[in-house]
GROMACS .gro file of C-alpha atoms in nm:
model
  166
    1UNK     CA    1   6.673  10.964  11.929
    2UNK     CA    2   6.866  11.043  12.188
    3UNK     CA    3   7.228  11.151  12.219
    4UNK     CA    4   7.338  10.777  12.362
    5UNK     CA    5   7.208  10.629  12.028
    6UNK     CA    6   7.321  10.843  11.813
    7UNK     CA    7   7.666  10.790  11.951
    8UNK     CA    8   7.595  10.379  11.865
    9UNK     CA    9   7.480  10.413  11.526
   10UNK     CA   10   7.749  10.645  11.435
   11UNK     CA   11   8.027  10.435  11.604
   12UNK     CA   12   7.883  10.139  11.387
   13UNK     CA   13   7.868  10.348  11.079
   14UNK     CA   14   8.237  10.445  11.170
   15UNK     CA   15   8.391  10.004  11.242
   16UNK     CA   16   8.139   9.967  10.880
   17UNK     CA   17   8.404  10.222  10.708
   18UNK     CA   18   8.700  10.111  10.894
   19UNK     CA   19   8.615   9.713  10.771
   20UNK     CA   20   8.554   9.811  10.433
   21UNK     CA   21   8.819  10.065  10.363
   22UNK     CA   22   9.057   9.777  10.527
   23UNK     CA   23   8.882   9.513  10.243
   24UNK     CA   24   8.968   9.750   9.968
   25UNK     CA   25   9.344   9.772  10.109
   26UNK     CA   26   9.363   9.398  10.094
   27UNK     CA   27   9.187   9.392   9.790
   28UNK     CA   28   9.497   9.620   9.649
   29UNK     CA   29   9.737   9.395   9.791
   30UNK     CA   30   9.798   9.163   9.497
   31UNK     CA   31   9.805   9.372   9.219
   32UNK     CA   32  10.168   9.425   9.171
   33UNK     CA   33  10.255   9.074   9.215
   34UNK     CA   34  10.200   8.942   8.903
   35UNK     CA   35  10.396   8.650   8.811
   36UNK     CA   36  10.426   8.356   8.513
   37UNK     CA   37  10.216   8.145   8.775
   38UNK     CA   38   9.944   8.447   8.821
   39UNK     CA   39   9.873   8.481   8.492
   40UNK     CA   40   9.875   8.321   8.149
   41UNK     CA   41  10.007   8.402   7.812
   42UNK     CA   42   9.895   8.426   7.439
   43UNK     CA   43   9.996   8.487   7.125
   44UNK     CA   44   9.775   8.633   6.877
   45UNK     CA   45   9.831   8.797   6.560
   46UNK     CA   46   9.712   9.212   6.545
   47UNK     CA   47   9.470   9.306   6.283
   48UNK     CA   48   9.465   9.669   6.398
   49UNK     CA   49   9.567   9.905   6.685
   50UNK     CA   50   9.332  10.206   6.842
   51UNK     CA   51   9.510  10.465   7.032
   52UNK     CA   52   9.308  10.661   7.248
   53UNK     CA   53   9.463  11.017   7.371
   54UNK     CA   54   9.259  11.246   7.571
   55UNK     CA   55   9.546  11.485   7.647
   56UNK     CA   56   9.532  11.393   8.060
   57UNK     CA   57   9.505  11.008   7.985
   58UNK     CA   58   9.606  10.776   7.698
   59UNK     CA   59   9.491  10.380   7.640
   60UNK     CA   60   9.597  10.172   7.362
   61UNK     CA   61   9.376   9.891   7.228
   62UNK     CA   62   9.489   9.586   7.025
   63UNK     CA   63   9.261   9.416   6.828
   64UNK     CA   64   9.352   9.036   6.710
   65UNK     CA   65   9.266   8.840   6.432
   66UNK     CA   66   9.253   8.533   6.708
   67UNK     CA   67   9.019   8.706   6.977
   68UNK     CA   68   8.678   8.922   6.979
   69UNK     CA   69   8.833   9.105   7.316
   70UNK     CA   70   9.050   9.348   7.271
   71UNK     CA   71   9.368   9.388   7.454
   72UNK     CA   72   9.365   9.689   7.626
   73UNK     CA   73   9.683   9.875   7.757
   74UNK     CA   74   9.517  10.085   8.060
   75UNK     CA   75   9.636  10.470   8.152
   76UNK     CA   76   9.866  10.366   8.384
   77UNK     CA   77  10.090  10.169   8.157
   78UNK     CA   78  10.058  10.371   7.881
   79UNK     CA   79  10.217  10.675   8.076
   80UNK     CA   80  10.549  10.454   8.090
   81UNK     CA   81  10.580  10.285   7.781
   82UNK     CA   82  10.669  10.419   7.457
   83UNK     CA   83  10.355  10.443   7.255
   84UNK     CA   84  10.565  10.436   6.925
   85UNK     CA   85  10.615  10.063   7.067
   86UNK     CA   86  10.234  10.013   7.018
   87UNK     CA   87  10.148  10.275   6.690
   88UNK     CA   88  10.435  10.081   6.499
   89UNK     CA   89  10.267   9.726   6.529
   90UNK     CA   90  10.174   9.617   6.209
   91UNK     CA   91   9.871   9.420   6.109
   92UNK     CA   92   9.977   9.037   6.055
   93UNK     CA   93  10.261   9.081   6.322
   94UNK     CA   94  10.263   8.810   6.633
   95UNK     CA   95  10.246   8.928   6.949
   96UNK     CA   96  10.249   8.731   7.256
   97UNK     CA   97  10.102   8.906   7.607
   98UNK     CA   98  10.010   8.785   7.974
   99UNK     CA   99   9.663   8.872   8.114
  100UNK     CA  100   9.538   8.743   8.455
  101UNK     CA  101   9.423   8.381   8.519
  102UNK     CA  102   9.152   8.514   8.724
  103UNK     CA  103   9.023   8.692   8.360
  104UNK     CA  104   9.186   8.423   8.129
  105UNK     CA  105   8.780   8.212   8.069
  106UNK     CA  106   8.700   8.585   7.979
  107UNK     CA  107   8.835   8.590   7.664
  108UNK     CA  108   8.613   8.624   7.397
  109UNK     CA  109   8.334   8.689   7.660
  110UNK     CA  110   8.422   9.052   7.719
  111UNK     CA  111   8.506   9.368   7.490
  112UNK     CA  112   8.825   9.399   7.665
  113UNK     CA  113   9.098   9.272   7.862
  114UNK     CA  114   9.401   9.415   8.043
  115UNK     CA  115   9.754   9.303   7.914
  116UNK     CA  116  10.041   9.225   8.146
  117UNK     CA  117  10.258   9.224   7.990
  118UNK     CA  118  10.341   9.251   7.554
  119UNK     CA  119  10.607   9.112   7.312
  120UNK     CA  120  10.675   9.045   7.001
  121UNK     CA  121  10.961   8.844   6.845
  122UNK     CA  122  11.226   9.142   6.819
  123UNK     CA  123  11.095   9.348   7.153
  124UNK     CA  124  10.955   9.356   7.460
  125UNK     CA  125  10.685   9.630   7.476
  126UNK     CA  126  10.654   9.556   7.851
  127UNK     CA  127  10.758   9.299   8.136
  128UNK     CA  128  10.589   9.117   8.379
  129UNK     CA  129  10.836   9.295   8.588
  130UNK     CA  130  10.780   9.658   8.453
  131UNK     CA  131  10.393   9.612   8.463
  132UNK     CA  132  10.437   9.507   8.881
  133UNK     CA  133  10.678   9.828   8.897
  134UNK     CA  134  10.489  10.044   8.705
  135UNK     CA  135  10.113   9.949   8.897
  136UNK     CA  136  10.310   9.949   9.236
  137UNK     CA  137  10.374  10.312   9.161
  138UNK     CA  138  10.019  10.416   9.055
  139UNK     CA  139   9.847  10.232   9.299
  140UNK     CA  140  10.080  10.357   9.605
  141UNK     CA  141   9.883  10.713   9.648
  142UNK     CA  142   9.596  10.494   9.657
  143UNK     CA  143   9.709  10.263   9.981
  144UNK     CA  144   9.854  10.573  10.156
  145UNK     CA  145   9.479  10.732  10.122
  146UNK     CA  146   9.302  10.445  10.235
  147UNK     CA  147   9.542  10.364  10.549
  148UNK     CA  148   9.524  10.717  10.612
  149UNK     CA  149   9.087  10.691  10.551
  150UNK     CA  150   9.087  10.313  10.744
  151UNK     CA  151   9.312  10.534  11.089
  152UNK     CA  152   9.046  10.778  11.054
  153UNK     CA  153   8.752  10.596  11.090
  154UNK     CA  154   8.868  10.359  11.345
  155UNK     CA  155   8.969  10.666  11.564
  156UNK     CA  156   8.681  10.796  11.503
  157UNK     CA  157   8.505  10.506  11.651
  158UNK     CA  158   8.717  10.486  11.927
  159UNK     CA  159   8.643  10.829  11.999
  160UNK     CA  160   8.316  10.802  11.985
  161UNK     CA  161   8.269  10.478  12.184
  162UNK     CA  162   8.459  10.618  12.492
  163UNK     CA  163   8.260  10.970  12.453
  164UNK     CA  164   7.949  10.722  12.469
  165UNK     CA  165   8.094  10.529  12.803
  166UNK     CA  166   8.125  10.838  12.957
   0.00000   0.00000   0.00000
């Protein structure tokens, strides 16, 4: 191949990165914006709580006496929550949580399912409006990486296309 094509197929390769890294930013855009309308809620009563603690990440699961999926409590939540909150659930005890309505018909389909937020009748364990805080802070290094990977590959391309027009 010569140098001209080379230049083509890599400026393609480049726009095929820029569009996709772009797609995963919009992807991310909803994520924090979780509201009573976005999602839907539950209550379900716990027949037994796994903790899992690897030292670098933790995850808490509820299990229900209603549902076959467990409710799952992911990293990033667990890292801002006070896991004596969760260990101090009793079996019996209501809960009521939020999970998305885009994963709502998966209940009792999959092993798990992310919570967005959990109550009981004395506390809130975590808000709607904590989980949107606390996910708009994990996710943020995330969306400044893939702007700074989507500027990248479109200059790249740019680069490359007026090298090739040369």
């Amino acid at each position: 191949m010569n140098k001209s094509k080379i230049n083509i197929f890599l400026i393609f390769v480049f726009l095929f990165l820029f569009v996709a890294t772009i797609g995963i930013i919009i992807s991310m855009n909803n994520i924090d914006k979780q509201t009573k309308e976005t999602t839907t809620l539950y209550t379900a009563t716990v027949s037994r709580i796994e903790i899992t603690d690897t030292e670098k990440n933790i995850s808490a699961e509820i299990h229900t006496e209603e549902y076959d999926t467990s409710l799952l409590i992911s990293t990033n939540i667990c890292k801002k929550i006070k896991l004596d909150d969760i260990s101090n659930l009793k079996s019996g005890q209501t809960i009521s949580f939020r999970v998305e309505n885009i994963k709502a018909n998966q209940m009792n389909k999959v092993e798990f399912i992310n919570l967005i937020s959990l109550k009981t009748d004395t506390k809130d364990i975590f808000s709607l409006e904590e989980y949107n805080k606390y996910i708009h802070d994990s996710a943020y290094p995330a969306r400044i990486a893939s702007i700074a990977m989507a500027s990248l590959f479109l200059l790249i391309s740019l680069f490359l296309f007026f090298k090739n027009k040369k």
